[in-house]
Short mmCIF file of N, CA, C and O in Angstrom, two decimals:
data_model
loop_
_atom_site.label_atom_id
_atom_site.label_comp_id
_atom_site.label_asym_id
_atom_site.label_seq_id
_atom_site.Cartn_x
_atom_site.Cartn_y
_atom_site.Cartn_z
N UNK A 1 44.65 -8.29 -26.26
CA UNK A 1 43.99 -7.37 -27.17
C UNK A 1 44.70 -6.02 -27.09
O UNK A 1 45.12 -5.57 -26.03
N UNK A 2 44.81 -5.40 -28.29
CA UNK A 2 45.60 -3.89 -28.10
C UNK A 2 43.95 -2.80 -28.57
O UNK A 2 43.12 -2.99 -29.46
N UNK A 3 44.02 -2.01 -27.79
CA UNK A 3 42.82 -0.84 -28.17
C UNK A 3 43.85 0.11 -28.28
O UNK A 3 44.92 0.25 -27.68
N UNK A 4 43.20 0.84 -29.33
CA UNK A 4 43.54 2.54 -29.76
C UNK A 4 41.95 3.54 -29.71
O UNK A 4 40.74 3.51 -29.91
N UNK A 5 42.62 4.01 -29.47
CA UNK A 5 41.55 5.06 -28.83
C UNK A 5 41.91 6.28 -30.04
O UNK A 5 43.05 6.47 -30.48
N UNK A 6 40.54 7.15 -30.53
CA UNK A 6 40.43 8.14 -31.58
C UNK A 6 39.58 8.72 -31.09
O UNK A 6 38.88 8.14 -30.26
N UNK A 7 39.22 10.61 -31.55
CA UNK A 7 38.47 11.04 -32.05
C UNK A 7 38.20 12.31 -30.99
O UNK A 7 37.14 12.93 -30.98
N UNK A 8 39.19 12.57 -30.22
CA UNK A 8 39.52 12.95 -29.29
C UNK A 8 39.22 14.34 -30.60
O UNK A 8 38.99 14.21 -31.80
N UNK A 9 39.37 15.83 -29.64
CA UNK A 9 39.72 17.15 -29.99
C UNK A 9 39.23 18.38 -29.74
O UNK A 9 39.55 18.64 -28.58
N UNK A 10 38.68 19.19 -30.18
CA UNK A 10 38.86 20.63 -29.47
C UNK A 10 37.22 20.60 -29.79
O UNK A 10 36.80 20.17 -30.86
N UNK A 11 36.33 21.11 -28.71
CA UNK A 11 34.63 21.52 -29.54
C UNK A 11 34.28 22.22 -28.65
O UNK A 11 34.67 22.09 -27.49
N UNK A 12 33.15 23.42 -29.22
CA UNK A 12 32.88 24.01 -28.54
C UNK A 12 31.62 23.57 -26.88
O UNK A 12 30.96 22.55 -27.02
N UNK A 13 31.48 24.16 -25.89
CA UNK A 13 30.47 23.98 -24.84
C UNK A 13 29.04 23.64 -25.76
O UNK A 13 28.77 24.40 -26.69
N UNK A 14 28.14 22.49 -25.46
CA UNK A 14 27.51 22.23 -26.18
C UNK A 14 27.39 21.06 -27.53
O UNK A 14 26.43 20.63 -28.17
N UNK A 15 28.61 20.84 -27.56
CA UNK A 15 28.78 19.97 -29.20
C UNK A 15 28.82 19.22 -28.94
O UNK A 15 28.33 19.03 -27.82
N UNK A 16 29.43 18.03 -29.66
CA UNK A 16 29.17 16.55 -29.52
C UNK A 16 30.65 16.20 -30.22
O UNK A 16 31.06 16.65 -31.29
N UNK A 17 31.42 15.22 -29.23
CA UNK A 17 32.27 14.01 -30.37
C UNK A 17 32.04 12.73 -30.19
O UNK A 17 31.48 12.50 -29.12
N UNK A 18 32.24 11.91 -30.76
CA UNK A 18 32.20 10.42 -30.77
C UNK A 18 33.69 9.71 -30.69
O UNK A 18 34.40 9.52 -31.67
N UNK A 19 33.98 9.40 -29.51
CA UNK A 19 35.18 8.71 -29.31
C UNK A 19 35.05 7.28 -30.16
O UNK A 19 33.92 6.83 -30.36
N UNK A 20 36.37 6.46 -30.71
CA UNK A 20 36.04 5.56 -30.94
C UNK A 20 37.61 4.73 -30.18
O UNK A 20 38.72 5.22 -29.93
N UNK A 21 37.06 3.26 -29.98
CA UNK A 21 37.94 2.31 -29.38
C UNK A 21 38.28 1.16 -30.79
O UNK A 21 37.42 0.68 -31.52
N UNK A 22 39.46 0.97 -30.86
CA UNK A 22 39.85 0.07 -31.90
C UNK A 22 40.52 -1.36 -31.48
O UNK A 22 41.67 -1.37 -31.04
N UNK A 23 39.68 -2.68 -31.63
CA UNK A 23 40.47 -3.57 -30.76
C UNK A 23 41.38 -4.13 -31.65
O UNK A 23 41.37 -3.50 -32.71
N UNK A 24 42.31 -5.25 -31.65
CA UNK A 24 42.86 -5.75 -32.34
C UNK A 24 43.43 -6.83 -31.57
O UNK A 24 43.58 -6.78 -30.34
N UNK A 25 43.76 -7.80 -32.30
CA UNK A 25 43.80 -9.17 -31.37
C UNK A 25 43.31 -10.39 -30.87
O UNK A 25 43.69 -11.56 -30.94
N UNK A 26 42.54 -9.91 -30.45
CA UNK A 26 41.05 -10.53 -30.13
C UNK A 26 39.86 -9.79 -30.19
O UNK A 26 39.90 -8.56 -30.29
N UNK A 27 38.81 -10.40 -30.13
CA UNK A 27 36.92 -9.69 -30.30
C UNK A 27 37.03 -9.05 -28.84
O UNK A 27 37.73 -9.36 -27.87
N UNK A 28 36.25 -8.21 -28.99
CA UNK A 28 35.89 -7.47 -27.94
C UNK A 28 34.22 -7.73 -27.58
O UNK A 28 33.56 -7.15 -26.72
N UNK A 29 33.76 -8.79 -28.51
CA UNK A 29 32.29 -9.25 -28.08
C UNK A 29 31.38 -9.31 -26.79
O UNK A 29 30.31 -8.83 -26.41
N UNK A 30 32.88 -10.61 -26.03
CA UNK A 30 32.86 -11.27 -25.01
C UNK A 30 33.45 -10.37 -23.62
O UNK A 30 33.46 -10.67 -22.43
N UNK A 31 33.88 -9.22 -24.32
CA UNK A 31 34.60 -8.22 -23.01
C UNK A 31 33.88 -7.33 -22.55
O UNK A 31 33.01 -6.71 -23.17
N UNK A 32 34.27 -7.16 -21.18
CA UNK A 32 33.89 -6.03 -20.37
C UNK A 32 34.40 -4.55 -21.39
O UNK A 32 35.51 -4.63 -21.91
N UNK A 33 33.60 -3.28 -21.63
CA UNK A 33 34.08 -2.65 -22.10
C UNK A 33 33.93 -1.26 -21.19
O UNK A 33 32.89 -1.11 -20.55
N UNK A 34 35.00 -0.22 -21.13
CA UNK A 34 34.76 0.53 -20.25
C UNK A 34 35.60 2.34 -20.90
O UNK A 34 36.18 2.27 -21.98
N UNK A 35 35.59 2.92 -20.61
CA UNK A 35 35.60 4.57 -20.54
C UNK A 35 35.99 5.58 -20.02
O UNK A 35 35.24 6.56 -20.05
N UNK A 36 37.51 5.69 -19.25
CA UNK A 36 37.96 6.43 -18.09
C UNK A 36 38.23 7.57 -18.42
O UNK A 36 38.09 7.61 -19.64
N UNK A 37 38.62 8.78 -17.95
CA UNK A 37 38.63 10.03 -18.29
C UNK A 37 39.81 10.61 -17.13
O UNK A 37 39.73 10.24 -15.96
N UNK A 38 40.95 11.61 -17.64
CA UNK A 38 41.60 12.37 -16.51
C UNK A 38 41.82 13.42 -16.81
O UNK A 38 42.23 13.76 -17.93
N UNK A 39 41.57 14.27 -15.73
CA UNK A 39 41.68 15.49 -16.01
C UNK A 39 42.62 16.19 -15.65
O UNK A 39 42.89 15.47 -14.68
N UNK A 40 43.35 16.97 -15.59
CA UNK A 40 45.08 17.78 -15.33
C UNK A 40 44.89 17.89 -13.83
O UNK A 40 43.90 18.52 -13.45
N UNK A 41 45.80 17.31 -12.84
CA UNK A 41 46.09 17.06 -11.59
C UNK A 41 44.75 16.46 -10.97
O UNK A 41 44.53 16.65 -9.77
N UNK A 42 43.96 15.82 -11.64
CA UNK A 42 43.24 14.68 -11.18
C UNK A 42 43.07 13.50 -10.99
O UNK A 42 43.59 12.67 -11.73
N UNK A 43 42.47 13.24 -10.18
CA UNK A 43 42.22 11.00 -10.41
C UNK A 43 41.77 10.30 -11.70
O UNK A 43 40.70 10.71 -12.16
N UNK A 44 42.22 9.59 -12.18
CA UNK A 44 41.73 8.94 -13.44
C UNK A 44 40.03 8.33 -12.65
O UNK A 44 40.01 7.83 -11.52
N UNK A 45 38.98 8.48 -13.36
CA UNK A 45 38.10 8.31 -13.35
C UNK A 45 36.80 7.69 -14.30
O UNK A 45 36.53 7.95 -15.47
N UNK A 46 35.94 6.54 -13.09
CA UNK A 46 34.79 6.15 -14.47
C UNK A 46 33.97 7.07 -15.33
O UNK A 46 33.54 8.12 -14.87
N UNK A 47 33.77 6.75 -16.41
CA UNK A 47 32.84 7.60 -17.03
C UNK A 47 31.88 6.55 -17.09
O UNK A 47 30.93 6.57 -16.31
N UNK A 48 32.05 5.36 -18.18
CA UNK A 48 30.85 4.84 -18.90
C UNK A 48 31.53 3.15 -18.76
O UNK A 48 32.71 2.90 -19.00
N UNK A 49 30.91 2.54 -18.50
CA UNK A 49 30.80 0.94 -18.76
C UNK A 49 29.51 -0.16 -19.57
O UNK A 49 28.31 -0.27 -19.33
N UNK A 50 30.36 -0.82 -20.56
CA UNK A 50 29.33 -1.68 -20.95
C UNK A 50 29.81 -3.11 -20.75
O UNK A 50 30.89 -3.70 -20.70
N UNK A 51 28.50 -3.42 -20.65
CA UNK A 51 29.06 -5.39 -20.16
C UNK A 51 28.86 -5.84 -21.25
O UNK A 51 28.34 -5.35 -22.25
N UNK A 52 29.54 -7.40 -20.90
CA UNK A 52 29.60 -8.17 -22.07
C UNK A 52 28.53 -8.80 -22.91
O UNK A 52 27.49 -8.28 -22.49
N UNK A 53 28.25 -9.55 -23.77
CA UNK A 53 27.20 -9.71 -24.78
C UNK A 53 26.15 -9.37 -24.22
O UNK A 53 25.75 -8.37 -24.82
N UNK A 54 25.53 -9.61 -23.48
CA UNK A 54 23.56 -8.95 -23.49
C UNK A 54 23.90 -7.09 -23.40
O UNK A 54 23.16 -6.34 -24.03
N UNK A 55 25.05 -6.54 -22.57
CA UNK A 55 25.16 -5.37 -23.22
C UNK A 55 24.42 -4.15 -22.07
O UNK A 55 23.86 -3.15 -22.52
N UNK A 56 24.50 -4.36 -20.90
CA UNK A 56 24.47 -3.72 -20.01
C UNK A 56 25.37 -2.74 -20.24
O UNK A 56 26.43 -2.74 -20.85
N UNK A 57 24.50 -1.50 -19.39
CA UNK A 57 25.34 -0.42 -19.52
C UNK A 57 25.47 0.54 -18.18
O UNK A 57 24.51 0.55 -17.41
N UNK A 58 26.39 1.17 -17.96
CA UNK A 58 26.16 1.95 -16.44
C UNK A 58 26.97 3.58 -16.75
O UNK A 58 27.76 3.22 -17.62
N UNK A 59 27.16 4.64 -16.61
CA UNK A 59 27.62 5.76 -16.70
C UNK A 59 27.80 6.21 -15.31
O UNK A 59 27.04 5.86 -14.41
N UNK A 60 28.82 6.98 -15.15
CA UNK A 60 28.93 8.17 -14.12
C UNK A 60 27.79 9.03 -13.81
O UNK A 60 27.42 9.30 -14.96
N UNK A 61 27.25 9.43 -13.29
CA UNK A 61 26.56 10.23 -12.68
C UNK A 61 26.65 11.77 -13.20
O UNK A 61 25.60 12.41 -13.15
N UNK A 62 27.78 12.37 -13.67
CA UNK A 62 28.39 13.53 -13.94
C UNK A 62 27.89 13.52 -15.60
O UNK A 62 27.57 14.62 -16.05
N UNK A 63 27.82 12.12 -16.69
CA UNK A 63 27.44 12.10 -17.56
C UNK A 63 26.04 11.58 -18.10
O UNK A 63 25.53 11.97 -19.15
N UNK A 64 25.61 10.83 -17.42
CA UNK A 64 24.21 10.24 -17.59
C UNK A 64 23.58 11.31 -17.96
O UNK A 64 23.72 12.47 -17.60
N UNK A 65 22.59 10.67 -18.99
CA UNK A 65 22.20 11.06 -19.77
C UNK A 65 22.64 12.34 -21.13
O UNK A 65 22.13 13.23 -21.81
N UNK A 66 23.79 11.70 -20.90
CA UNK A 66 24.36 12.69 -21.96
C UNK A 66 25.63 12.07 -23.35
O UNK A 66 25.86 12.56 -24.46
N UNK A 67 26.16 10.97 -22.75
CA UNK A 67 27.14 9.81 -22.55
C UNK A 67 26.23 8.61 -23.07
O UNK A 67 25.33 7.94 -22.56
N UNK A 68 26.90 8.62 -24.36
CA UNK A 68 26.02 6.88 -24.37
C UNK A 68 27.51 5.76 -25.01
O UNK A 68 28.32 6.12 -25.86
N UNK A 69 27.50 4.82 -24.51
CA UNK A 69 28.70 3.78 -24.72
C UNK A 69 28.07 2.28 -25.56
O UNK A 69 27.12 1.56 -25.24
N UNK A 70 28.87 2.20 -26.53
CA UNK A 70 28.16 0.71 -27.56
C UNK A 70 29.58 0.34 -28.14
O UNK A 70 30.80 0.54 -28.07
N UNK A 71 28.87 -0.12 -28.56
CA UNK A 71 30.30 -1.44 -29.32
C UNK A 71 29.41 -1.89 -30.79
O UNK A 71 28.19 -1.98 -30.92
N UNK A 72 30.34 -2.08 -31.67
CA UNK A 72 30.14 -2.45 -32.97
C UNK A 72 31.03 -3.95 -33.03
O UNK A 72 32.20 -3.86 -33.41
N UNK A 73 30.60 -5.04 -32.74
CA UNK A 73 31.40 -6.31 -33.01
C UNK A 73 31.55 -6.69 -34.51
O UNK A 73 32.37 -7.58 -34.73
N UNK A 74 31.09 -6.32 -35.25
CA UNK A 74 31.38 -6.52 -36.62
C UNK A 74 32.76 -5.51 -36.73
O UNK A 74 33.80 -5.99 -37.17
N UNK A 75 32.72 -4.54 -36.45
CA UNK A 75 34.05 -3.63 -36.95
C UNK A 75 35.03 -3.65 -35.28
O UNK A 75 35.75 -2.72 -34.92
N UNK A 76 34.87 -4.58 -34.70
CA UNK A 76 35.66 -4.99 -33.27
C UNK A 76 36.09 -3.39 -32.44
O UNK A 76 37.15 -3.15 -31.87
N UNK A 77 34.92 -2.48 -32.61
CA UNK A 77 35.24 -1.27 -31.89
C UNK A 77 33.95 -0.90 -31.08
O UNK A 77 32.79 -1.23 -31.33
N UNK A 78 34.36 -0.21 -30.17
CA UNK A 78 33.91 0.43 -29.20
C UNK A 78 33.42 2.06 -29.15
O UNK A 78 34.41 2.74 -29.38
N UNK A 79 32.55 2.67 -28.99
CA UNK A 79 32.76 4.34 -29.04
C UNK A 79 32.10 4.72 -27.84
O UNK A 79 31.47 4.07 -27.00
N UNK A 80 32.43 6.05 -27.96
CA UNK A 80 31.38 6.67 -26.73
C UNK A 80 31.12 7.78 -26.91
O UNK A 80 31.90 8.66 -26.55
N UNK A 81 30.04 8.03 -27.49
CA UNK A 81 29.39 9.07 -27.87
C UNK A 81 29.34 10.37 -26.75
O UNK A 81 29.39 9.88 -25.62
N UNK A 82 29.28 11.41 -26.70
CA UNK A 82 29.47 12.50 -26.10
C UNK A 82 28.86 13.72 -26.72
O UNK A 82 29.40 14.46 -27.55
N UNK A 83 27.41 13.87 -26.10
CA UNK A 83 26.71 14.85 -26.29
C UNK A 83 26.72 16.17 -25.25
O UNK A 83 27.27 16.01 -24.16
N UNK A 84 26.31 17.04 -25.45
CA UNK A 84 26.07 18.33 -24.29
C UNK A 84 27.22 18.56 -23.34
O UNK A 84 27.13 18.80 -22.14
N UNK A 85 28.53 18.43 -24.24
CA UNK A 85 30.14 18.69 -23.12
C UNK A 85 29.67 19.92 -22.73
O UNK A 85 29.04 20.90 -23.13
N UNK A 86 30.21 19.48 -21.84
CA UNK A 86 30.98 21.40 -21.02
C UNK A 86 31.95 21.40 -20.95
O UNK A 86 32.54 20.48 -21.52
N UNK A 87 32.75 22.42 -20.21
CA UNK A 87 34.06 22.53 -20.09
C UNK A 87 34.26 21.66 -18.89
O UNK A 87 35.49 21.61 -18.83
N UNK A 88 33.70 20.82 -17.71
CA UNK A 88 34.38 19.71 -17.18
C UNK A 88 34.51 18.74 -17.51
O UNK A 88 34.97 17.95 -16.70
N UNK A 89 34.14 18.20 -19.04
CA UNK A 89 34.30 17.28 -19.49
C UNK A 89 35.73 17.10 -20.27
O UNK A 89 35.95 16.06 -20.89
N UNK A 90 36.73 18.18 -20.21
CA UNK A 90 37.61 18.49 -20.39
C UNK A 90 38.93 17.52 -19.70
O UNK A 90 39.40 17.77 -18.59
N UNK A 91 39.38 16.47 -20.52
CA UNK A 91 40.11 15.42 -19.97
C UNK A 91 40.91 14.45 -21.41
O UNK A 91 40.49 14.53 -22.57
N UNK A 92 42.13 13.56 -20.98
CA UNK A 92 42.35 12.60 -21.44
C UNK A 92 41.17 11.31 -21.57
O UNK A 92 40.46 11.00 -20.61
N UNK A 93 41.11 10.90 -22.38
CA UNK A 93 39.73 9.64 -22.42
C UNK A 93 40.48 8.54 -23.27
O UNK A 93 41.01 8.51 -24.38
N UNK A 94 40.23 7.42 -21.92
CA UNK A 94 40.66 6.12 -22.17
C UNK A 94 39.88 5.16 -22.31
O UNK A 94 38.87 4.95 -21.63
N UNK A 95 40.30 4.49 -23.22
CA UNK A 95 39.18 3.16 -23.08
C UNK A 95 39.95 1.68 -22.69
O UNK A 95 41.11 1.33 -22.92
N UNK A 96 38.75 0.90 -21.96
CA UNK A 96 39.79 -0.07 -21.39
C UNK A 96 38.65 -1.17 -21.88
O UNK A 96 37.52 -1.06 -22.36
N UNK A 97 39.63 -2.42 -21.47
CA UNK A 97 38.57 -4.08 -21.84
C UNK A 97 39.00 -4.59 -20.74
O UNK A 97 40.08 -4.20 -20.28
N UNK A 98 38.20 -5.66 -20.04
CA UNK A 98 38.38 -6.49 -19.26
C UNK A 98 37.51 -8.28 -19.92
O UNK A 98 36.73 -8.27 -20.87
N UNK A 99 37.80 -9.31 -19.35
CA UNK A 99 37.69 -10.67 -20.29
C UNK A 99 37.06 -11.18 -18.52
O UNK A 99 36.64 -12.29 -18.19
N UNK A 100 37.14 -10.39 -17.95
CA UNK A 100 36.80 -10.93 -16.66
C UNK A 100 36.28 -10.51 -15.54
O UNK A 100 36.02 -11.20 -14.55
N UNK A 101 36.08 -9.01 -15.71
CA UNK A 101 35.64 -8.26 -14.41
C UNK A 101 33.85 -8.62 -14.29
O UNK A 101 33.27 -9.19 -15.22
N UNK A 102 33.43 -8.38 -13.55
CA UNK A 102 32.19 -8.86 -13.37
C UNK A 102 31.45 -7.41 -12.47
O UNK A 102 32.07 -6.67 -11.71
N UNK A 103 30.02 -7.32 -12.80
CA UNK A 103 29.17 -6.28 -12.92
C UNK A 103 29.62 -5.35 -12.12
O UNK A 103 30.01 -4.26 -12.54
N UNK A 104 29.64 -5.81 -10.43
CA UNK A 104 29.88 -4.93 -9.97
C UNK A 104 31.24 -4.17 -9.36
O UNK A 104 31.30 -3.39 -8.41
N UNK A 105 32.43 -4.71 -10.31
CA UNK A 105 33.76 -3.61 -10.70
C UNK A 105 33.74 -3.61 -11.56
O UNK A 105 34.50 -4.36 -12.17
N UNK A 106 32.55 -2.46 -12.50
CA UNK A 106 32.50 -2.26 -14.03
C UNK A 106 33.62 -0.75 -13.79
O UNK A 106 34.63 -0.40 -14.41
N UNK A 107 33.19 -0.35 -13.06
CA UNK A 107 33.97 1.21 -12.74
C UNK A 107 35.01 1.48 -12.18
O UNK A 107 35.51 2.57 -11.92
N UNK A 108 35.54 -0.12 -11.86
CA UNK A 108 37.09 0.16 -11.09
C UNK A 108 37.72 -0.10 -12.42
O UNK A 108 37.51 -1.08 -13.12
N UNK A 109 38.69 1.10 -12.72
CA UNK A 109 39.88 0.77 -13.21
C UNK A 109 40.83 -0.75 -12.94
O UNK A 109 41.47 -1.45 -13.72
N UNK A 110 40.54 -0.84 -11.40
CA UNK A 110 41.99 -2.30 -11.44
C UNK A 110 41.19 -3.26 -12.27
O UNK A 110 41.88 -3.99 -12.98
N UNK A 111 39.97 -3.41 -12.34
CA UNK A 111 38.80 -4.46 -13.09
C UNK A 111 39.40 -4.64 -14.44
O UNK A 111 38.86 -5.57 -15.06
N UNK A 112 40.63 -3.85 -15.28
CA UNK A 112 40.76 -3.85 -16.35
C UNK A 112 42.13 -4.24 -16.55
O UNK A 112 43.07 -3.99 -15.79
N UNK A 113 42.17 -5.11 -18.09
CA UNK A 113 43.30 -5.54 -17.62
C UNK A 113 43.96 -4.73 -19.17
O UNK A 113 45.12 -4.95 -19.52
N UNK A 114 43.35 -4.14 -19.69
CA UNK A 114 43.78 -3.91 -21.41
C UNK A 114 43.54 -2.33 -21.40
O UNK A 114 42.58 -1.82 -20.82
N UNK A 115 44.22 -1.80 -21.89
CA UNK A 115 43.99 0.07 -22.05
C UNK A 115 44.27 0.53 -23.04
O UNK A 115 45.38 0.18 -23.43
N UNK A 116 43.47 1.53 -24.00
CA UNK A 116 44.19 2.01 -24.78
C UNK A 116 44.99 3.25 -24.56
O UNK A 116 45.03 3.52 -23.36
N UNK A 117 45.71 4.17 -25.37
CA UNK A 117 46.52 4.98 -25.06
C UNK A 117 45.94 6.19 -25.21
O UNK A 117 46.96 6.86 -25.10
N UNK A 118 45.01 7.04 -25.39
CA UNK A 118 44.36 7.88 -24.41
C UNK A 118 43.99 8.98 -25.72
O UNK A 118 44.70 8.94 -26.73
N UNK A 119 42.80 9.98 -25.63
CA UNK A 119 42.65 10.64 -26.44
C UNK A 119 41.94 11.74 -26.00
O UNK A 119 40.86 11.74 -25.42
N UNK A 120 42.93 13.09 -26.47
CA UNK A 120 42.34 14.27 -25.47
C UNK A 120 41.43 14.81 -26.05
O UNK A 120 41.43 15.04 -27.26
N UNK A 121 40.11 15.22 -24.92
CA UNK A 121 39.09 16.13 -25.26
C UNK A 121 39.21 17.17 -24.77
O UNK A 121 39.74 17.05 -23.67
N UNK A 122 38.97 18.24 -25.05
CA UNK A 122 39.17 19.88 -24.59
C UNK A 122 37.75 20.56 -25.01
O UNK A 122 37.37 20.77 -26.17
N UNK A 123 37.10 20.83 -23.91
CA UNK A 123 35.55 21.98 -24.30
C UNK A 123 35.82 22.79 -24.05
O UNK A 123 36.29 22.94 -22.92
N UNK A 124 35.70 23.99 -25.04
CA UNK A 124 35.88 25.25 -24.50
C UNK A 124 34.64 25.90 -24.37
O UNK A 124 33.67 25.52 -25.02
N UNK A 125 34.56 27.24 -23.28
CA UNK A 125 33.75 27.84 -22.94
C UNK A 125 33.20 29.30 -24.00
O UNK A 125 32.26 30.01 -23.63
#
């Protein structure tokens, strides 16, 4: 599967964007779907995970309740909504698929075997 990742860009402290994930290839129905984020001389990190069809969901701690992650299988994409940024939400944002990771390495990166190529968010203060 190839994902592209959109929707990335500049908003103020407070606003909202909606990332979106684009699969192609195969459905993303049946996949682990997931949400990493890096920030300039940082660790690539979980944000948001959703599991496969019944559709479990888990977030970072740093975003809960603010962060919500879904998938549209009719249009084979993924988004992740992003309400109440601040400026540490300030990062590259990746989205990844896995066909195989299981619940509890929803948040490891190695759990993934598909990435898209990354889309920057910037909050300013």
């Amino acid at each position: 599967v190839q994902l592209q990742a959109s929707g990335g860009g500049l908003v103020q402290t407070g606003g909202s964007l909606r990332l979106s994930c684009a699969a192609s290839g195969r459905t993303i129905s049946d996949a682990v779907m997931g949400w990493f984020r890096q920030a300039p001389g940082k660790e690539r990190e979980f944000v948001a995970g959703l599991f496969r069809r019944g559709g479990s969901t888990t977030y970072a701690d740093s975003v809960k309740g603010r962060f919500s992650i879904s998938r549209d299988n009719a249009k084979n994409t993924a988004y992740l909504q992003m309400n109440s940024l601040k400026s540490e939400d300030t990062a590259v944002y990746y989205c990844a698929a896995s066909y195989s990771a299981i619940w509890s390495s929803i948040a490891s990166s190695d759990a993934y075997g598909y990435w898209g190529q990354g889309t920057q968010v910037t909050v300013s203060s």
